[in-house]
Protein backbone atom coordinates (compact mmCIF):
# COMPACT_ATOMS: atom_id res chain seq x y z
CA UNK A 1 0.00 0.00 0.00
CA UNK A 2 1.10 3.52 -0.66
CA UNK A 3 2.27 5.78 2.14
CA UNK A 4 3.42 9.37 2.48
CA UNK A 5 5.65 10.42 5.35
CA UNK A 6 6.31 13.96 6.47
CA UNK A 7 8.72 13.54 9.37
CA UNK A 8 8.45 17.08 10.70
CA UNK A 9 5.20 18.09 12.34
CA UNK A 10 6.48 21.60 13.00
CA UNK A 11 9.14 23.68 11.28
CA UNK A 12 10.14 27.16 12.31
CA UNK A 13 12.54 29.42 10.39
CA UNK A 14 13.38 33.11 10.24
CA UNK A 15 12.43 35.33 7.35
CA UNK A 16 14.99 35.15 4.59
CA UNK A 17 16.32 31.77 5.66
CA UNK A 18 16.13 28.73 3.39
CA UNK A 19 13.41 26.24 4.11
CA UNK A 20 13.01 22.58 3.25
CA UNK A 21 9.92 20.54 4.05
CA UNK A 22 10.61 16.85 3.81
CA UNK A 23 8.40 14.27 2.16
CA UNK A 24 9.09 10.60 1.57
CA UNK A 25 6.80 8.14 -0.09
CA UNK A 26 6.44 4.43 -0.58
CA UNK A 27 4.69 3.13 -3.67
CA UNK A 28 5.47 0.24 -5.96
CA UNK A 29 4.26 1.96 -9.11
CA UNK A 30 5.20 5.15 -10.87
CA UNK A 31 4.48 7.98 -8.43
CA UNK A 32 2.74 11.24 -9.05
CA UNK A 33 3.41 13.69 -6.26
CA UNK A 34 1.90 16.96 -5.19
CA UNK A 35 2.28 19.59 -2.51
CA UNK A 36 -0.88 21.14 -1.11
CA UNK A 37 -0.94 24.17 1.19
CA UNK A 38 -3.47 25.42 3.69
CA UNK A 39 -3.06 29.01 4.88
CA UNK A 40 -4.75 30.07 8.09
CA UNK A 41 -8.54 30.09 7.69
CA UNK A 42 -8.30 29.22 4.01
CA UNK A 43 -9.10 26.07 2.14
CA UNK A 44 -6.60 23.44 1.13
CA UNK A 45 -5.18 24.22 -2.30
CA UNK A 46 -2.66 22.82 -4.70
CA UNK A 47 0.78 24.40 -4.52
CA UNK A 48 2.68 22.42 -7.11
CA UNK A 49 2.99 19.01 -8.77
CA UNK A 50 6.11 17.19 -9.76
CA UNK A 51 5.03 16.48 -13.31
CA UNK A 52 4.94 20.19 -14.11
CA UNK A 53 8.43 20.91 -12.76
CA UNK A 54 7.21 24.39 -11.93
CA UNK A 55 8.11 26.96 -9.32
CA UNK A 56 5.18 28.47 -7.43
CA UNK A 57 5.65 31.34 -4.98
CA UNK A 58 9.36 30.58 -5.05
CA UNK A 59 8.86 26.96 -4.01
CA UNK A 60 10.28 24.03 -5.94
CA UNK A 61 10.18 20.29 -5.39
CA UNK A 62 12.17 17.62 -7.18
CA UNK A 63 11.13 14.01 -7.33
CA UNK A 64 14.03 11.77 -6.33
CA UNK A 65 13.03 8.21 -7.14
CA UNK A 66 16.23 6.78 -5.72
CA UNK A 67 15.54 8.29 -2.32
CA UNK A 68 11.76 8.13 -2.76
CA UNK A 69 11.55 11.76 -1.76
CA UNK A 70 9.77 14.90 -2.90
CA UNK A 71 11.08 17.61 -0.61
CA UNK A 72 9.69 21.14 -0.91
CA UNK A 73 12.28 23.92 -0.93
CA UNK A 74 12.46 27.68 -0.97
CA UNK A 75 15.73 29.61 -0.76
CA UNK A 76 14.38 32.63 1.11
CA UNK A 77 11.31 32.14 3.29
CA UNK A 78 8.74 34.90 3.70
CA UNK A 79 6.32 35.47 6.57
CA UNK A 80 3.39 34.86 4.25
CA UNK A 81 4.69 31.34 3.65
CA UNK A 82 3.53 30.38 7.14
CA UNK A 83 0.97 27.64 6.59
CA UNK A 84 0.28 23.93 6.80
CA UNK A 85 1.91 21.98 3.98
CA UNK A 86 0.77 18.54 2.86
CA UNK A 87 2.61 16.19 0.57
CA UNK A 88 0.33 13.91 -1.45
CA UNK A 89 0.77 10.86 -3.64
CA UNK A 90 -1.69 10.16 -6.41
CA UNK A 91 -2.46 6.60 -7.44
CA UNK A 92 -5.21 4.85 -9.33
CA UNK A 93 -7.89 3.29 -7.17
CA UNK A 94 -8.34 -0.45 -6.91
CA UNK A 95 -10.79 -0.53 -9.79
CA UNK A 96 -8.48 1.46 -11.99
CA UNK A 97 -11.19 3.89 -12.93
CA UNK A 98 -10.24 6.84 -10.81
CA UNK A 99 -7.36 8.46 -9.04
CA UNK A 100 -7.08 9.03 -5.32
CA UNK A 101 -4.73 11.06 -3.19
CA UNK A 102 -2.90 9.78 -0.16
CA UNK A 103 -1.78 12.60 2.10
CA UNK A 104 1.00 12.93 4.61
CA UNK A 105 0.25 14.25 8.10
CA UNK A 106 1.38 17.71 7.18
CA UNK A 107 4.07 20.10 8.36
CA UNK A 108 3.20 23.39 9.98
CA UNK A 109 5.67 25.98 8.76
CA UNK A 110 6.13 29.15 10.78
CA UNK A 111 8.27 31.92 9.35
CA UNK A 112 9.31 34.37 12.05
CA UNK A 113 10.12 38.03 11.36
CA UNK B 1 -20.07 31.45 -5.42
CA UNK B 2 -17.51 29.70 -7.58
CA UNK B 3 -15.39 26.64 -6.88
CA UNK B 4 -16.45 24.14 -4.27
CA UNK B 5 -18.89 25.13 -1.55
CA UNK B 6 -19.90 23.28 1.58
CA UNK B 7 -22.76 23.78 4.00
CA UNK B 8 -23.05 24.08 6.86
CA UNK B 9 -19.64 25.40 7.82
CA UNK B 10 -20.12 24.37 11.44
CA UNK B 11 -22.33 21.69 12.94
CA UNK B 12 -22.90 20.50 16.47
CA UNK B 13 -24.95 17.36 16.89
CA UNK B 14 -25.83 14.80 19.50
CA UNK B 15 -25.14 11.12 19.06
CA UNK B 16 -28.79 10.37 18.33
CA UNK B 17 -29.26 13.11 15.71
CA UNK B 18 -29.44 12.75 11.96
CA UNK B 19 -27.86 15.45 9.86
CA UNK B 20 -26.49 15.91 6.36
CA UNK B 21 -23.49 17.72 4.96
CA UNK B 22 -23.78 19.23 1.53
CA UNK B 23 -21.16 19.90 -1.09
CA UNK B 24 -21.61 21.62 -4.42
CA UNK B 25 -19.03 22.16 -7.13
CA UNK B 26 -19.33 24.81 -9.81
CA UNK B 27 -16.33 23.69 -11.86
CA UNK B 28 -17.94 21.21 -14.24
CA UNK B 29 -15.96 18.35 -12.75
CA UNK B 30 -17.00 14.71 -12.94
CA UNK B 31 -15.50 13.35 -9.72
CA UNK B 32 -16.17 14.29 -6.11
CA UNK B 33 -14.60 13.23 -2.84
CA UNK B 34 -15.22 13.25 0.91
CA UNK B 35 -12.23 13.54 3.25
CA UNK B 36 -11.99 13.56 7.02
CA UNK B 37 -9.38 15.78 8.65
CA UNK B 38 -8.76 15.01 12.31
CA UNK B 39 -6.35 16.84 14.55
CA UNK B 40 -3.68 14.19 14.78
CA UNK B 41 -4.13 12.17 11.61
CA UNK B 42 -3.47 12.68 7.90
CA UNK B 43 -6.29 13.64 5.64
CA UNK B 44 -8.34 10.47 5.27
CA UNK B 45 -10.15 9.73 2.03
CA UNK B 46 -13.63 8.47 2.81
CA UNK B 47 -15.54 8.20 -0.48
CA UNK B 48 -14.95 8.82 -4.15
CA UNK B 49 -17.65 9.34 -6.74
CA UNK B 50 -16.87 9.34 -10.42
CA UNK B 51 -19.65 10.06 -12.93
CA UNK B 52 -22.07 9.82 -10.01
CA UNK B 53 -21.03 6.28 -9.16
CA UNK B 54 -19.27 5.40 -5.95
CA UNK B 55 -15.87 4.02 -6.89
CA UNK B 56 -14.14 4.09 -3.55
CA UNK B 57 -15.25 3.40 0.01
CA UNK B 58 -12.34 3.33 2.38
CA UNK B 59 -13.83 1.15 5.11
CA UNK B 60 -15.97 3.94 6.41
CA UNK B 61 -18.51 3.01 9.12
CA UNK B 62 -22.10 2.74 7.97
CA UNK B 63 -23.12 5.68 10.15
CA UNK B 64 -21.69 7.76 7.30
CA UNK B 65 -23.77 7.46 4.14
CA UNK B 66 -22.82 9.35 0.98
CA UNK B 67 -25.14 10.37 -1.79
CA UNK B 68 -24.32 11.83 -5.19
CA UNK B 69 -27.54 12.77 -7.02
CA UNK B 70 -25.67 14.44 -9.88
CA UNK B 71 -22.16 15.45 -10.83
CA UNK B 72 -22.42 18.81 -9.09
CA UNK B 73 -23.74 17.73 -5.70
CA UNK B 74 -22.48 15.43 -3.00
CA UNK B 75 -24.02 14.74 0.38
CA UNK B 76 -22.81 13.00 3.49
CA UNK B 77 -25.65 11.76 5.66
CA UNK B 78 -24.80 11.32 9.30
CA UNK B 79 -26.63 9.27 11.92
CA UNK B 80 -25.80 7.94 15.37
CA UNK B 81 -22.31 9.39 15.27
CA UNK B 82 -19.71 9.03 17.99
CA UNK B 83 -17.65 11.77 19.66
CA UNK B 84 -14.55 10.49 17.85
CA UNK B 85 -16.25 11.42 14.58
CA UNK B 86 -15.73 15.07 15.45
CA UNK B 87 -13.48 16.46 12.72
CA UNK B 88 -13.30 18.72 9.70
CA UNK B 89 -15.03 17.13 6.73
CA UNK B 90 -13.69 18.27 3.40
CA UNK B 91 -15.25 17.89 0.01
CA UNK B 92 -13.19 18.03 -3.17
CA UNK B 93 -13.81 17.72 -6.88
CA UNK B 94 -11.70 17.02 -9.94
CA UNK B 95 -11.97 16.31 -13.63
CA UNK B 96 -11.22 12.64 -13.71
CA UNK B 97 -9.17 11.14 -16.48
CA UNK B 98 -6.85 14.02 -17.16
CA UNK B 99 -3.15 13.66 -16.52
CA UNK B 100 -3.03 17.07 -14.95
CA UNK B 101 -5.96 16.32 -12.71
CA UNK B 102 -6.04 18.50 -9.62
CA UNK B 103 -8.42 18.24 -6.72
CA UNK B 104 -10.12 21.42 -5.64
CA UNK B 105 -11.22 21.55 -2.04
CA UNK B 106 -14.14 23.16 -0.31
CA UNK B 107 -13.74 25.09 2.95
CA UNK B 108 -14.95 22.15 5.01
CA UNK B 109 -17.63 21.53 7.62
CA UNK B 110 -16.37 21.47 11.18
CA UNK B 111 -18.38 18.84 13.00
CA UNK B 112 -18.63 18.42 16.74
CA UNK B 113 -20.42 15.37 18.11
CA UNK B 114 -21.48 15.63 21.73
CSV table of C-alpha atoms in Angstrom, one decimal:
chain,number,residue,atom,x,y,z
A,1,UNK,CA,0.0,0.0,0.0
A,2,UNK,CA,1.1,3.5,-0.7
A,3,UNK,CA,2.3,5.8,2.1
A,4,UNK,CA,3.4,9.4,2.5
A,5,UNK,CA,5.6,10.4,5.4
A,6,UNK,CA,6.3,14.0,6.5
A,7,UNK,CA,8.7,13.5,9.4
A,8,UNK,CA,8.4,17.1,10.7
A,9,UNK,CA,5.2,18.1,12.3
A,10,UNK,CA,6.5,21.6,13.0
A,11,UNK,CA,9.1,23.7,11.3
A,12,UNK,CA,10.1,27.2,12.3
A,13,UNK,CA,12.5,29.4,10.4
A,14,UNK,CA,13.4,33.1,10.2
A,15,UNK,CA,12.4,35.3,7.4
A,16,UNK,CA,15.0,35.2,4.6
A,17,UNK,CA,16.3,31.8,5.7
A,18,UNK,CA,16.1,28.7,3.4
A,19,UNK,CA,13.4,26.2,4.1
A,20,UNK,CA,13.0,22.6,3.2
A,21,UNK,CA,9.9,20.5,4.1
A,22,UNK,CA,10.6,16.8,3.8
A,23,UNK,CA,8.4,14.3,2.2
A,24,UNK,CA,9.1,10.6,1.6
A,25,UNK,CA,6.8,8.1,-0.1
A,26,UNK,CA,6.4,4.4,-0.6
A,27,UNK,CA,4.7,3.1,-3.7
A,28,UNK,CA,5.5,0.2,-6.0
A,29,UNK,CA,4.3,2.0,-9.1
A,30,UNK,CA,5.2,5.2,-10.9
A,31,UNK,CA,4.5,8.0,-8.4
A,32,UNK,CA,2.7,11.2,-9.1
A,33,UNK,CA,3.4,13.7,-6.3
A,34,UNK,CA,1.9,17.0,-5.2
A,35,UNK,CA,2.3,19.6,-2.5
A,36,UNK,CA,-0.9,21.1,-1.1
A,37,UNK,CA,-0.9,24.2,1.2
A,38,UNK,CA,-3.5,25.4,3.7
A,39,UNK,CA,-3.1,29.0,4.9
A,40,UNK,CA,-4.7,30.1,8.1
A,41,UNK,CA,-8.5,30.1,7.7
A,42,UNK,CA,-8.3,29.2,4.0
A,43,UNK,CA,-9.1,26.1,2.1
A,44,UNK,CA,-6.6,23.4,1.1
A,45,UNK,CA,-5.2,24.2,-2.3
A,46,UNK,CA,-2.7,22.8,-4.7
A,47,UNK,CA,0.8,24.4,-4.5
A,48,UNK,CA,2.7,22.4,-7.1
A,49,UNK,CA,3.0,19.0,-8.8
A,50,UNK,CA,6.1,17.2,-9.8
A,51,UNK,CA,5.0,16.5,-13.3
A,52,UNK,CA,4.9,20.2,-14.1
A,53,UNK,CA,8.4,20.9,-12.8
A,54,UNK,CA,7.2,24.4,-11.9
A,55,UNK,CA,8.1,27.0,-9.3
A,56,UNK,CA,5.2,28.5,-7.4
A,57,UNK,CA,5.7,31.3,-5.0
A,58,UNK,CA,9.4,30.6,-5.1
A,59,UNK,CA,8.9,27.0,-4.0
A,60,UNK,CA,10.3,24.0,-5.9
A,61,UNK,CA,10.2,20.3,-5.4
A,62,UNK,CA,12.2,17.6,-7.2
A,63,UNK,CA,11.1,14.0,-7.3
A,64,UNK,CA,14.0,11.8,-6.3
A,65,UNK,CA,13.0,8.2,-7.1
A,66,UNK,CA,16.2,6.8,-5.7
A,67,UNK,CA,15.5,8.3,-2.3
A,68,UNK,CA,11.8,8.1,-2.8
A,69,UNK,CA,11.5,11.8,-1.8
A,70,UNK,CA,9.8,14.9,-2.9
A,71,UNK,CA,11.1,17.6,-0.6
A,72,UNK,CA,9.7,21.1,-0.9
A,73,UNK,CA,12.3,23.9,-0.9
A,74,UNK,CA,12.5,27.7,-1.0
A,75,UNK,CA,15.7,29.6,-0.8
A,76,UNK,CA,14.4,32.6,1.1
A,77,UNK,CA,11.3,32.1,3.3
A,78,UNK,CA,8.7,34.9,3.7
A,79,UNK,CA,6.3,35.5,6.6
A,80,UNK,CA,3.4,34.9,4.2
A,81,UNK,CA,4.7,31.3,3.7
A,82,UNK,CA,3.5,30.4,7.1
A,83,UNK,CA,1.0,27.6,6.6
A,84,UNK,CA,0.3,23.9,6.8
A,85,UNK,CA,1.9,22.0,4.0
A,86,UNK,CA,0.8,18.5,2.9
A,87,UNK,CA,2.6,16.2,0.6
A,88,UNK,CA,0.3,13.9,-1.5
A,89,UNK,CA,0.8,10.9,-3.6
A,90,UNK,CA,-1.7,10.2,-6.4
A,91,UNK,CA,-2.5,6.6,-7.4
A,92,UNK,CA,-5.2,4.8,-9.3
A,93,UNK,CA,-7.9,3.3,-7.2
A,94,UNK,CA,-8.3,-0.4,-6.9
A,95,UNK,CA,-10.8,-0.5,-9.8
A,96,UNK,CA,-8.5,1.5,-12.0
A,97,UNK,CA,-11.2,3.9,-12.9
A,98,UNK,CA,-10.2,6.8,-10.8
A,99,UNK,CA,-7.4,8.5,-9.0
A,100,UNK,CA,-7.1,9.0,-5.3
A,101,UNK,CA,-4.7,11.1,-3.2
A,102,UNK,CA,-2.9,9.8,-0.2
A,103,UNK,CA,-1.8,12.6,2.1
A,104,UNK,CA,1.0,12.9,4.6
A,105,UNK,CA,0.2,14.2,8.1
A,106,UNK,CA,1.4,17.7,7.2
A,107,UNK,CA,4.1,20.1,8.4
A,108,UNK,CA,3.2,23.4,10.0
A,109,UNK,CA,5.7,26.0,8.8
A,110,UNK,CA,6.1,29.1,10.8
A,111,UNK,CA,8.3,31.9,9.3
A,112,UNK,CA,9.3,34.4,12.0
A,113,UNK,CA,10.1,38.0,11.4
B,1,UNK,CA,-20.1,31.4,-5.4
B,2,UNK,CA,-17.5,29.7,-7.6
B,3,UNK,CA,-15.4,26.6,-6.9
B,4,UNK,CA,-16.4,24.1,-4.3
B,5,UNK,CA,-18.9,25.1,-1.6
B,6,UNK,CA,-19.9,23.3,1.6
B,7,UNK,CA,-22.8,23.8,4.0
B,8,UNK,CA,-23.1,24.1,6.9
B,9,UNK,CA,-19.6,25.4,7.8
B,10,UNK,CA,-20.1,24.4,11.4
B,11,UNK,CA,-22.3,21.7,12.9
B,12,UNK,CA,-22.9,20.5,16.5
B,13,UNK,CA,-25.0,17.4,16.9
B,14,UNK,CA,-25.8,14.8,19.5
B,15,UNK,CA,-25.1,11.1,19.1
B,16,UNK,CA,-28.8,10.4,18.3
B,17,UNK,CA,-29.3,13.1,15.7
B,18,UNK,CA,-29.4,12.8,12.0
B,19,UNK,CA,-27.9,15.5,9.9
B,20,UNK,CA,-26.5,15.9,6.4
B,21,UNK,CA,-23.5,17.7,5.0
B,22,UNK,CA,-23.8,19.2,1.5
B,23,UNK,CA,-21.2,19.9,-1.1
B,24,UNK,CA,-21.6,21.6,-4.4
B,25,UNK,CA,-19.0,22.2,-7.1
B,26,UNK,CA,-19.3,24.8,-9.8
B,27,UNK,CA,-16.3,23.7,-11.9
B,28,UNK,CA,-17.9,21.2,-14.2
B,29,UNK,CA,-16.0,18.3,-12.7
B,30,UNK,CA,-17.0,14.7,-12.9
B,31,UNK,CA,-15.5,13.4,-9.7
B,32,UNK,CA,-16.2,14.3,-6.1
B,33,UNK,CA,-14.6,13.2,-2.8
B,34,UNK,CA,-15.2,13.2,0.9
B,35,UNK,CA,-12.2,13.5,3.3
B,36,UNK,CA,-12.0,13.6,7.0
B,37,UNK,CA,-9.4,15.8,8.7
B,38,UNK,CA,-8.8,15.0,12.3
B,39,UNK,CA,-6.4,16.8,14.6
B,40,UNK,CA,-3.7,14.2,14.8
B,41,UNK,CA,-4.1,12.2,11.6
B,42,UNK,CA,-3.5,12.7,7.9
B,43,UNK,CA,-6.3,13.6,5.6
B,44,UNK,CA,-8.3,10.5,5.3
B,45,UNK,CA,-10.1,9.7,2.0
B,46,UNK,CA,-13.6,8.5,2.8
B,47,UNK,CA,-15.5,8.2,-0.5
B,48,UNK,CA,-14.9,8.8,-4.2
B,49,UNK,CA,-17.7,9.3,-6.7
B,50,UNK,CA,-16.9,9.3,-10.4
B,51,UNK,CA,-19.6,10.1,-12.9
B,52,UNK,CA,-22.1,9.8,-10.0
B,53,UNK,CA,-21.0,6.3,-9.2
B,54,UNK,CA,-19.3,5.4,-5.9
B,55,UNK,CA,-15.9,4.0,-6.9
B,56,UNK,CA,-14.1,4.1,-3.6
B,57,UNK,CA,-15.2,3.4,0.0
B,58,UNK,CA,-12.3,3.3,2.4
B,59,UNK,CA,-13.8,1.2,5.1
B,60,UNK,CA,-16.0,3.9,6.4
B,61,UNK,CA,-18.5,3.0,9.1
B,62,UNK,CA,-22.1,2.7,8.0
B,63,UNK,CA,-23.1,5.7,10.2
B,64,UNK,CA,-21.7,7.8,7.3
B,65,UNK,CA,-23.8,7.5,4.1
B,66,UNK,CA,-22.8,9.4,1.0
B,67,UNK,CA,-25.1,10.4,-1.8
B,68,UNK,CA,-24.3,11.8,-5.2
B,69,UNK,CA,-27.5,12.8,-7.0
B,70,UNK,CA,-25.7,14.4,-9.9
B,71,UNK,CA,-22.2,15.4,-10.8
B,72,UNK,CA,-22.4,18.8,-9.1
B,73,UNK,CA,-23.7,17.7,-5.7
B,74,UNK,CA,-22.5,15.4,-3.0
B,75,UNK,CA,-24.0,14.7,0.4
B,76,UNK,CA,-22.8,13.0,3.5
B,77,UNK,CA,-25.6,11.8,5.7
B,78,UNK,CA,-24.8,11.3,9.3
B,79,UNK,CA,-26.6,9.3,11.9
B,80,UNK,CA,-25.8,7.9,15.4
B,81,UNK,CA,-22.3,9.4,15.3
B,82,UNK,CA,-19.7,9.0,18.0
B,83,UNK,CA,-17.6,11.8,19.7
B,84,UNK,CA,-14.5,10.5,17.8
B,85,UNK,CA,-16.3,11.4,14.6
B,86,UNK,CA,-15.7,15.1,15.5
B,87,UNK,CA,-13.5,16.5,12.7
B,88,UNK,CA,-13.3,18.7,9.7
B,89,UNK,CA,-15.0,17.1,6.7
B,90,UNK,CA,-13.7,18.3,3.4
B,91,UNK,CA,-15.2,17.9,0.0
B,92,UNK,CA,-13.2,18.0,-3.2
B,93,UNK,CA,-13.8,17.7,-6.9
B,94,UNK,CA,-11.7,17.0,-9.9
B,95,UNK,CA,-12.0,16.3,-13.6
B,96,UNK,CA,-11.2,12.6,-13.7
B,97,UNK,CA,-9.2,11.1,-16.5
B,98,UNK,CA,-6.9,14.0,-17.2
B,99,UNK,CA,-3.1,13.7,-16.5
B,100,UNK,CA,-3.0,17.1,-14.9
B,101,UNK,CA,-6.0,16.3,-12.7
B,102,UNK,CA,-6.0,18.5,-9.6
B,103,UNK,CA,-8.4,18.2,-6.7
B,104,UNK,CA,-10.1,21.4,-5.6
B,105,UNK,CA,-11.2,21.5,-2.0
B,106,UNK,CA,-14.1,23.2,-0.3
B,107,UNK,CA,-13.7,25.1,3.0
B,108,UNK,CA,-15.0,22.2,5.0
B,109,UNK,CA,-17.6,21.5,7.6
B,110,UNK,CA,-16.4,21.5,11.2
B,111,UNK,CA,-18.4,18.8,13.0
B,112,UNK,CA,-18.6,18.4,16.7
B,113,UNK,CA,-20.4,15.4,18.1
B,114,UNK,CA,-21.5,15.6,21.7
